[in-house]
Structures are given as structure tokens and as C-alpha cells.
CSV table of C-alpha atoms and ligand atoms in Angstrom, one decimal:
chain,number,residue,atom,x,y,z
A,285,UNK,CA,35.7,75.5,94.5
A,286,UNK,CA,34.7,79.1,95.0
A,287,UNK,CA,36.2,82.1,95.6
A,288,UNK,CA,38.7,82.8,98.7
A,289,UNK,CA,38.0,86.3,99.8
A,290,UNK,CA,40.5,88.0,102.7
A,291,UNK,CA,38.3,89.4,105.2
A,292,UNK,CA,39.9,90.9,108.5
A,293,UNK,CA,43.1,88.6,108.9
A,294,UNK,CA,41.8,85.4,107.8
A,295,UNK,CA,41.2,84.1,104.4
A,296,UNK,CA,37.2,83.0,103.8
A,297,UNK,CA,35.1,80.8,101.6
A,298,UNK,CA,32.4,83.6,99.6
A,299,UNK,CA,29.4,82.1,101.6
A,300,UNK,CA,31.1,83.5,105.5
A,301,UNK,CA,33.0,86.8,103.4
A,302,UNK,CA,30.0,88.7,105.6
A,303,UNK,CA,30.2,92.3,107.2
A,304,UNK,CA,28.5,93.4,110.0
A,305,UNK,CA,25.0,95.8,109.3
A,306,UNK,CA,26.5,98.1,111.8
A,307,UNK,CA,29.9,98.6,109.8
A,308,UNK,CA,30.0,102.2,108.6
A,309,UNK,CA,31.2,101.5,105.2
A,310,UNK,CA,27.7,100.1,104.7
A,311,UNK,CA,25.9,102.7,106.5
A,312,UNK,CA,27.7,106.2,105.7
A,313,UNK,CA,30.2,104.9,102.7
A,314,UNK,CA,32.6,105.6,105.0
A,315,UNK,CA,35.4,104.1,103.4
A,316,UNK,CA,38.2,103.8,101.0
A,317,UNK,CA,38.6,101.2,97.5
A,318,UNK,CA,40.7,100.0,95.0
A,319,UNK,CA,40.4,98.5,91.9
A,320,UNK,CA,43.5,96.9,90.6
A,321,UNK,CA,44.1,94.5,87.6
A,322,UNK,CA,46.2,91.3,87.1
A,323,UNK,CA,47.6,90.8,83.7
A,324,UNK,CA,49.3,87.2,83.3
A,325,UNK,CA,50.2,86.8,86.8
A,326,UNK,CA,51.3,90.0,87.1
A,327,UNK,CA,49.7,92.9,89.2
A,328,UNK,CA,49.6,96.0,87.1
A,329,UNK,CA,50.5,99.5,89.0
A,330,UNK,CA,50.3,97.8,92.2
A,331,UNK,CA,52.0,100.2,94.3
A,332,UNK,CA,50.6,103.2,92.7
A,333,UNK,CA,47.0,101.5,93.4
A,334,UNK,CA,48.2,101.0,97.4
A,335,UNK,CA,49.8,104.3,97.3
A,336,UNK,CA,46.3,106.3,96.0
A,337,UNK,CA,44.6,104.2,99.1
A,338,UNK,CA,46.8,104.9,101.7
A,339,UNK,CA,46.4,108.8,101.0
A,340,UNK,CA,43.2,108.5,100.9
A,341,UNK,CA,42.9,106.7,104.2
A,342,UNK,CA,45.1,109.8,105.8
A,343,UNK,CA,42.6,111.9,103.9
A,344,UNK,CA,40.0,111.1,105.8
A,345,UNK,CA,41.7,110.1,108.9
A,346,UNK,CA,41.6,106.6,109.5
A,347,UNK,CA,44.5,105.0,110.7
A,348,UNK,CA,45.6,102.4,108.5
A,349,UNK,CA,44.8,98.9,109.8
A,350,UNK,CA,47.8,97.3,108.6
A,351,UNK,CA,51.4,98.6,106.5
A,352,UNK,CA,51.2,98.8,102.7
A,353,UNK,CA,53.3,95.8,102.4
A,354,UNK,CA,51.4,93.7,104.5
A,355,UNK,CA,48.5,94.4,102.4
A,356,UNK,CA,50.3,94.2,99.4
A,357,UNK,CA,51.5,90.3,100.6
A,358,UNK,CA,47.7,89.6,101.2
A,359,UNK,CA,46.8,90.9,97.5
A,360,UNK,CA,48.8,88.5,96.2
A,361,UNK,CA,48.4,85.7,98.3
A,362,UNK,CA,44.3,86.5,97.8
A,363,UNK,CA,45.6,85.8,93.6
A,364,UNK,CA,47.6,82.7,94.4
A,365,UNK,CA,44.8,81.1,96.7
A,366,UNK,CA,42.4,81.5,94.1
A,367,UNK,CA,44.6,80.5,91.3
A,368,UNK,CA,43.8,83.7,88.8
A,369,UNK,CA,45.7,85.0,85.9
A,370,UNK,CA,44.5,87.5,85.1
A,371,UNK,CA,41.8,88.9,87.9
A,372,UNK,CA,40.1,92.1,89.2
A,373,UNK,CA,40.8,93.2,92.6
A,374,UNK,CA,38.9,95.0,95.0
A,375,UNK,CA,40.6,95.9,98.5
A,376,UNK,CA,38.5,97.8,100.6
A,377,UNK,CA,38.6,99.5,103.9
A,378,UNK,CA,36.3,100.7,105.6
A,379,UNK,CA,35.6,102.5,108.6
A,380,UNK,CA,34.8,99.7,110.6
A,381,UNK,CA,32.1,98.9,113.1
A,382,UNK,CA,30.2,101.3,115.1
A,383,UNK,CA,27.0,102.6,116.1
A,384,UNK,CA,24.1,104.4,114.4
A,385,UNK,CA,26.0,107.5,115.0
A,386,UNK,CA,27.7,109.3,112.0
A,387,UNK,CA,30.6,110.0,114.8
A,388,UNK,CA,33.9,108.2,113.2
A,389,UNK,CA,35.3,107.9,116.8
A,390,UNK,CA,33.1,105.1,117.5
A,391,UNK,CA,34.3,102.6,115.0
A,392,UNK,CA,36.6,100.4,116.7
A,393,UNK,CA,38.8,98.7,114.1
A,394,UNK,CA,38.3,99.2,109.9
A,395,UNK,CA,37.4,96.0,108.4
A,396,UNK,CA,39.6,95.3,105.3
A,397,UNK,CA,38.8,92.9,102.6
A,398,UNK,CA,40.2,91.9,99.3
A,399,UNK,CA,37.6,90.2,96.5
A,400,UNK,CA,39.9,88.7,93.8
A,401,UNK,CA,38.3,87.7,90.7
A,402,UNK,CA,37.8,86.9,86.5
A,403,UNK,CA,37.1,89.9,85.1
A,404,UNK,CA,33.9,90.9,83.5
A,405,UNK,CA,35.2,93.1,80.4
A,406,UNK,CA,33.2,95.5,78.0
A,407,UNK,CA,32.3,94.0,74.8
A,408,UNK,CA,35.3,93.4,72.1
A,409,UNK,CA,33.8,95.8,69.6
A,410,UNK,CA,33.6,98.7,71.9
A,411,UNK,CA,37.5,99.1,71.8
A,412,UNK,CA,37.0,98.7,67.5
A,413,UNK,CA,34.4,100.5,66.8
A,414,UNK,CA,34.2,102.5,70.1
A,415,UNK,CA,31.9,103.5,72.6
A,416,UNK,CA,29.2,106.3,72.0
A,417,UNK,CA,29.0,108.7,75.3
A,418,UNK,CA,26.7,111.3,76.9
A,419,UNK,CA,27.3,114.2,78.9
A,420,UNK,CA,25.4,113.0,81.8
A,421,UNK,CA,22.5,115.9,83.3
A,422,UNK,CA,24.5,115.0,87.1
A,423,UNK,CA,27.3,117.6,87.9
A,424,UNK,CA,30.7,115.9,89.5
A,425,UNK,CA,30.8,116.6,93.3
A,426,UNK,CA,32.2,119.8,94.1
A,427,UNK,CA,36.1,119.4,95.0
A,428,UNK,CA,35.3,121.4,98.2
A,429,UNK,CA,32.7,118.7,99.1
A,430,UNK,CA,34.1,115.9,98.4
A,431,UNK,CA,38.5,115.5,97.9
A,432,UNK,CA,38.5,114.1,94.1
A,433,UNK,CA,41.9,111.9,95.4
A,434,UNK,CA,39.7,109.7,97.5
A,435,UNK,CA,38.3,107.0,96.2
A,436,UNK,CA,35.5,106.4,98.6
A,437,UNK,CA,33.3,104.2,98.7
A,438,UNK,CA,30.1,106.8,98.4
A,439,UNK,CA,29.8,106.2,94.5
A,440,UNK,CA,26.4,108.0,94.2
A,441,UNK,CA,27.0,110.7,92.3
A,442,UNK,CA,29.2,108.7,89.5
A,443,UNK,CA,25.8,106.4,90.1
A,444,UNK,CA,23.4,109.3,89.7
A,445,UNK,CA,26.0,109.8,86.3
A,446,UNK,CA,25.8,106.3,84.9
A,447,UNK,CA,21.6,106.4,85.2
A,448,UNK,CA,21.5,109.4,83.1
A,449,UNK,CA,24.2,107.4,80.4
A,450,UNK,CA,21.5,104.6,80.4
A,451,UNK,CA,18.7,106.6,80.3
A,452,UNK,CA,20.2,108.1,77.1
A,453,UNK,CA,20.5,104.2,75.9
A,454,UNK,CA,24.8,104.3,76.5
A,455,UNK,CA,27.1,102.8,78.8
A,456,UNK,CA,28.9,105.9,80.1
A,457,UNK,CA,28.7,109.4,80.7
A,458,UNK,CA,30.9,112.4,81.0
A,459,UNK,CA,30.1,114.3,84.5
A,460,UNK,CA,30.9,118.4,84.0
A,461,UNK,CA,32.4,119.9,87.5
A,462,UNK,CA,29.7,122.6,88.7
A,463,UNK,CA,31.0,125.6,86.6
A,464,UNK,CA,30.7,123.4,83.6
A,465,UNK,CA,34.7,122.0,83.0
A,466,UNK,CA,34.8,118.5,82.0
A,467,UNK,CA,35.9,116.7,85.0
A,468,UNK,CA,36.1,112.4,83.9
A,469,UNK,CA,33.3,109.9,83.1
A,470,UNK,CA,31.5,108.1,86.0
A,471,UNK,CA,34.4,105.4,86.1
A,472,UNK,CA,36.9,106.9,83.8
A,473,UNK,CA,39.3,109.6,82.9
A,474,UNK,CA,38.7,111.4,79.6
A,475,UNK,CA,41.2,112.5,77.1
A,476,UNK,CA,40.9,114.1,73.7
A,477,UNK,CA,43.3,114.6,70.9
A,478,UNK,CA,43.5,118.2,68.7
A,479,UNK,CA,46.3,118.7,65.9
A,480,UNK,CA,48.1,115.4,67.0
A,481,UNK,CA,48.5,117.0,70.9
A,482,UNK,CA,46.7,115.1,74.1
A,483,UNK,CA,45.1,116.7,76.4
A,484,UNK,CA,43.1,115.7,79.8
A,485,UNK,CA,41.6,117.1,82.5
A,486,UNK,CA,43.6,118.4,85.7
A,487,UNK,CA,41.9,116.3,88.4
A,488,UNK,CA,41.8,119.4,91.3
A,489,UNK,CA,38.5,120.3,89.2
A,490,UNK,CA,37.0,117.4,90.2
A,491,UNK,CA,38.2,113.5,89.2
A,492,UNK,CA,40.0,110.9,90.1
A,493,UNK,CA,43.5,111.2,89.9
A,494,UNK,CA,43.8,107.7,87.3
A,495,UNK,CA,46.5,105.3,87.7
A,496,UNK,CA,45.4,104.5,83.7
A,497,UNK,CA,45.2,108.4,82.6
A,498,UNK,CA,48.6,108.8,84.3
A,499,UNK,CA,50.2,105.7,82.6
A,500,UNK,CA,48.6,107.0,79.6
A,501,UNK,CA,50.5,110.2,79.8
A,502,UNK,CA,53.9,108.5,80.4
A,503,UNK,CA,53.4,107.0,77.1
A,504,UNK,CA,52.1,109.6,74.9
A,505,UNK,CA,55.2,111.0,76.7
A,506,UNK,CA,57.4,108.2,75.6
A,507,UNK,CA,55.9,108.2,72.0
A,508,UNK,CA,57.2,112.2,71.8
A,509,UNK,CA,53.1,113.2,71.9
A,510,UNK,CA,52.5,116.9,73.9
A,511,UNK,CA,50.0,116.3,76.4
A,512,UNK,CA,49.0,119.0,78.5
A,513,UNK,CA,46.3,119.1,81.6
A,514,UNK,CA,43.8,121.1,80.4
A,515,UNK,CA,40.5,123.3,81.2
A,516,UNK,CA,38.5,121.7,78.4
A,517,UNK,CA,34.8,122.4,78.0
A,518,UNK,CA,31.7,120.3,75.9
A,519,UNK,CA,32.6,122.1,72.8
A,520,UNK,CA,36.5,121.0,73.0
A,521,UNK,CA,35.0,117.6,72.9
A,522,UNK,CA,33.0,118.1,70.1
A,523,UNK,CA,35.7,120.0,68.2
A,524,UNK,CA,38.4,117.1,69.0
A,525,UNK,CA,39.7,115.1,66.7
A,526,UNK,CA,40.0,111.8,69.1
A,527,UNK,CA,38.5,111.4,72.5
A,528,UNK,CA,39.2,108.2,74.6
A,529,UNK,CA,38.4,107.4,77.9
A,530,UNK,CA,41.2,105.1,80.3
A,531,UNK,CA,40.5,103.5,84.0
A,532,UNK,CA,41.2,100.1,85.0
A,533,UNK,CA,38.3,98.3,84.3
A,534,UNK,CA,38.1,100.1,80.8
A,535,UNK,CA,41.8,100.4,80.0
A,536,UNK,CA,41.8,103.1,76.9
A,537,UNK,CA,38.5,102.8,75.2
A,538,UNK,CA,38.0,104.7,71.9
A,539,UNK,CA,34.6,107.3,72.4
A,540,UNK,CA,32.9,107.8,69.1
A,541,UNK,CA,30.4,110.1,69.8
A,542,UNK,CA,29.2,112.7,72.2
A,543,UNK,CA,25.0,113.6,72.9
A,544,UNK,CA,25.3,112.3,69.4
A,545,UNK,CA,27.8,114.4,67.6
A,546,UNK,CA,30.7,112.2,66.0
A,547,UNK,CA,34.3,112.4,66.7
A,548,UNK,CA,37.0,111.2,64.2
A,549,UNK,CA,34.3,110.9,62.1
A,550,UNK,CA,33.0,108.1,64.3
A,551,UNK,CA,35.9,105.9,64.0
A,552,UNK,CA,38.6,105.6,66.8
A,553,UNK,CA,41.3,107.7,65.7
A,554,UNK,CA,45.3,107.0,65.2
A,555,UNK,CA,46.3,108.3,68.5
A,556,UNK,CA,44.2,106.2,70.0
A,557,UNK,CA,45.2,103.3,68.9
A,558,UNK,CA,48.6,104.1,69.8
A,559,UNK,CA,48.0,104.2,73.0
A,560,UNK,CA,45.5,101.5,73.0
A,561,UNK,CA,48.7,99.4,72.1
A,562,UNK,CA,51.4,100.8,74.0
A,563,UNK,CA,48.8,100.2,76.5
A,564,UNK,CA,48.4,96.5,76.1
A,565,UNK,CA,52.1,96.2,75.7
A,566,UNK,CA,53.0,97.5,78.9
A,567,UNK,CA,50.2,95.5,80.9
A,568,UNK,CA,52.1,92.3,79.1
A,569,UNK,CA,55.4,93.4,80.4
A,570,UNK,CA,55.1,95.1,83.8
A,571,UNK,CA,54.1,94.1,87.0
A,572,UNK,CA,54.6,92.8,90.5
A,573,UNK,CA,54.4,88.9,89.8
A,574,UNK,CA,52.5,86.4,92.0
B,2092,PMP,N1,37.3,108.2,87.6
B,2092,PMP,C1,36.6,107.5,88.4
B,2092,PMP,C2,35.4,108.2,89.0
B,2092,PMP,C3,36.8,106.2,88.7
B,2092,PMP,O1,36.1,105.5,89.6
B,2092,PMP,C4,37.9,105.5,88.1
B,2092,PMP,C5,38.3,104.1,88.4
B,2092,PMP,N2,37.3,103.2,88.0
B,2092,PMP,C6,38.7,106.2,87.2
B,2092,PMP,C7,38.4,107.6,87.0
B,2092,PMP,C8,39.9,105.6,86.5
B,2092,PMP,O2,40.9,105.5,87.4
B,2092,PMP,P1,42.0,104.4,87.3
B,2092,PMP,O3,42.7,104.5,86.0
B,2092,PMP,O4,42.9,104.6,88.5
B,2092,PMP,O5,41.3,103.1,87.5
């Protein structure tokens, strides 16, 4: 059987999961997305996830569509109905239907869906050996443009970010903020380690405010490591002793390299792996079960 996908109130087979042409989500991006993960029939950070899409659905004015615990039933009714244990999930709202107009007042209803699925992970020997990185040529939207707290669904300049890490022949890229900071990666936080102290990013420069970086510093805070938001620049990251990178998808990844310089000598270093495991042992333990 495929997948069950909720689309709009109702629960639909893949093949008739279809938005209009005229929704604005697919003409402007004018919309809002999570990405959530399920760890052994348990949803990890849920309300943290629903909590980051609400504000940014008041962010950009759209009247939610439905309360955060009916969306929160339909998340895990989307897992049961497609039998997953352990799954990805994308909820999406968007702006709804409307005309060619960029004018938000003419979209009648936002169209909602959930996608629940297996999830595609990075190869194993990233997270041993870890992943080489670039510092991609594409600047991070300026926070004035674009509110790093939303998580919209215009993706092009973390896009424009991840062409320049493959056109340098890696997987992921850091994006500086316009005055040169280090803002995050195109789908990740960043943090690095100096004389056994974390630090990362503050994310009013520029990123995503991480469900994964901020589990990450409740940890490091539980495991009596300082971690401190920090302005950090490239040469912090080639002066650290550790750098790792944390998002959903990615979990806490081990970076090896920068534009080619080595960190930790090229081998993930020990904080890192601390958290890599505190990490894994809280995703085995917590969440809202299904
Ligand atoms: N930054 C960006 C740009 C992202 O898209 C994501 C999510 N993929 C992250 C950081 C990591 O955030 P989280 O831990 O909440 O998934």
C-alpha cells in the first residue's frame, strides 16, 4: 500500500495528495514547514516543532487553519495510518489558494498537509569519520529581509547555499550573514568547541532558531559543558578545536574540515561525541508516543 498523506481535512492515497497551481505556496513560497522526526514510535520535540510553526504562521499573518492540538492529533494519526516507526514529517501550510496576485488577502483558506515517511539518512560514515564542509560564496538572507524564526517555505537562498557545497564536491555549506558572522549551514545549526567550551551562533544574525541546536545546549548543559551564543567568524572555525553541525534530518554530525582546512585534526572530536550520544539517548527516551 502507499503512503497516506493528510491533505486539507481528509486523509489521501499519494496519487490524489495534489495542490492546486494557483495555491500561493507554490507560486510565492508563501508558506510555513516543519520537519519533525519519529524515533520508535515516538515523536521527538513535537511541540517545540508545532510551537516554531504557529509563530511563524502569526509572523507572517496567516490565521491558523486549525488549533495546535488538532494538528498535533492529525500528525500522529498521519504515523499510525501509515504504520511508521521511525518516519520524517513534513506539515506544511501554506497560504492557500488565490489568484496571480501577490496580494495575501486573496487566498481564501491555507491548505495544510502532512507527508509522513521512512527517512532517507546521510551515510553511516559521515557521523564516524565526519563530514567535510565549505563556506558557501551565498550570503544568509538579511534578518531585515527575511525573519530567521520562520521557516518558510522560500528555501532559495539555503538552495543557492547547497549548489555552491556541491560545486565545491561536499554535501553542505556554511552561509555567513551579510557582514560576514557565521549564521548556520543551509539545513543546519553550527557549533564549535574551543578549550572544552561550546559555542553557537545567536540566531537574530540570521538562522533558524534549531529545535536540535537548542536540545543540544540543554545537554552540553546537563553534562556541566559552558556554552555560550556567540559572534563567531571563519577564522573561529578554523581555530576550533571541534565543529559539528545539528538539525533534524542531520541530528549532530561531526564536520571535519572547512574550504579544506582540518579540524580536530580531521577526526570528530570528544565533545562531539558526547553529544552525539546524549543525543541518541534522548531521541530513544523522549517523545510524544503514537
Ligand atoms: N537551519 C536551517 C536553515 C534549517 O532548515 C534547519 C532545519 N532543517 C536547521 C537549521 C536545523 O533546525 P532543526 O534542528 O529545528 O531541524
Amino acid at each position: 500500500m502507499g503512503l497516506t498523506i493528510f491533505l486539507d481535512g481528509e486523509f489521501v492515497d499519494k496519487e490524489h495528495a495534489k495542490v492546486s497551481v494557483f495555491d500561493h505556496g507554490l507560486l510565492y513560497g508563501d508558506g510555513i514547514f516543519e520537519g519533525i522526526r519519529a524515533y520508535g514510535r515516538k515523536v521527538f520535540r513535537l511541540d517545540a516543532h508545532l510551537d516554531r510553526l504557529y509563530a511563524g504562521l502569526k509572523k507572517i499573518r496567516l490565521s491558523p487553519p486549525m488549533a495546535k492540538e488538532d494538528l498535533k492529533k492529525k500528525i500522529l494519526e498521519t504515523l499510525k495510518r501509515n504504520d511508521l516507526d521511525d518516519a520524517y514529517i513534513r506539515v506544511v501550510v501554506t497560504r492557500g489558494v488565490g489568484d496571480l496576485g501577490l496580494d495575501p488577502r486573496k487566498c481564501g483558506k491555507p491548505t495544510v498537509f502532512i507527508i509522513a515517511d521512512k527517512i532517507a539518512l546521510y551515510p553511516r560514515e559521515f557521523y564516524t569519520k565526519g563530514l567535510p564542509i565549505v563556506i558557501a560564496k551565498t550570503r544568509r538572507n538579511h534578518p531585515s529581509s527575511m525573519p530567521p524564526e520562520v521557516k518558510s517555505l522560500n528555501y532559495l537562498n539555503s538552495i543557492f547555499g547547497k549548489m555552491d557545497a556541491i560545486d565545491a564536491g561536499t554535501d553542505e555549506a556554511i552561509m555567513l550573514t551579510t557582514d560576514g558572522y557565521v549564521a548556520e549551514c543551509t539545513g543546519d545549526n553550527i557549533f564549535i568547541a574551543r578549550n572544552g567550551k561550546l559555542s553557537t551562533p545567536p540566531y537574530e544574525i540570521g538562522s533558524l532558531d534549531g529545535i536540535t541546536q537548542n536540545v543540544v545546549i540543554q545537554l552540553a548543559g546537563e553534562a556541566g559543558i559552558k556554552i555560550k551564543r556567540d559572534m563567531l567568524t571563519p577564522d573561529d572555525l578554523y581555530a576550533a578545536d571541534e565543529c559539528f553541525l545539528t538539525g533534524t534530518a542531520a541530528e549532530v554530525i561531526p564536520v571535519i574540515s572547512v574550504n579544506g582546512t582540518l579540524i580536530a585534526g580531521g577526526i570528530p572530536g570528544k565533545i562531539t561525541i558526547a553529544m552525539m550520544n546524549a543525543f541518541s539517548e534522548l531521541t530513544g527516551i523522549e517523545g510524544v508516543k503514537y
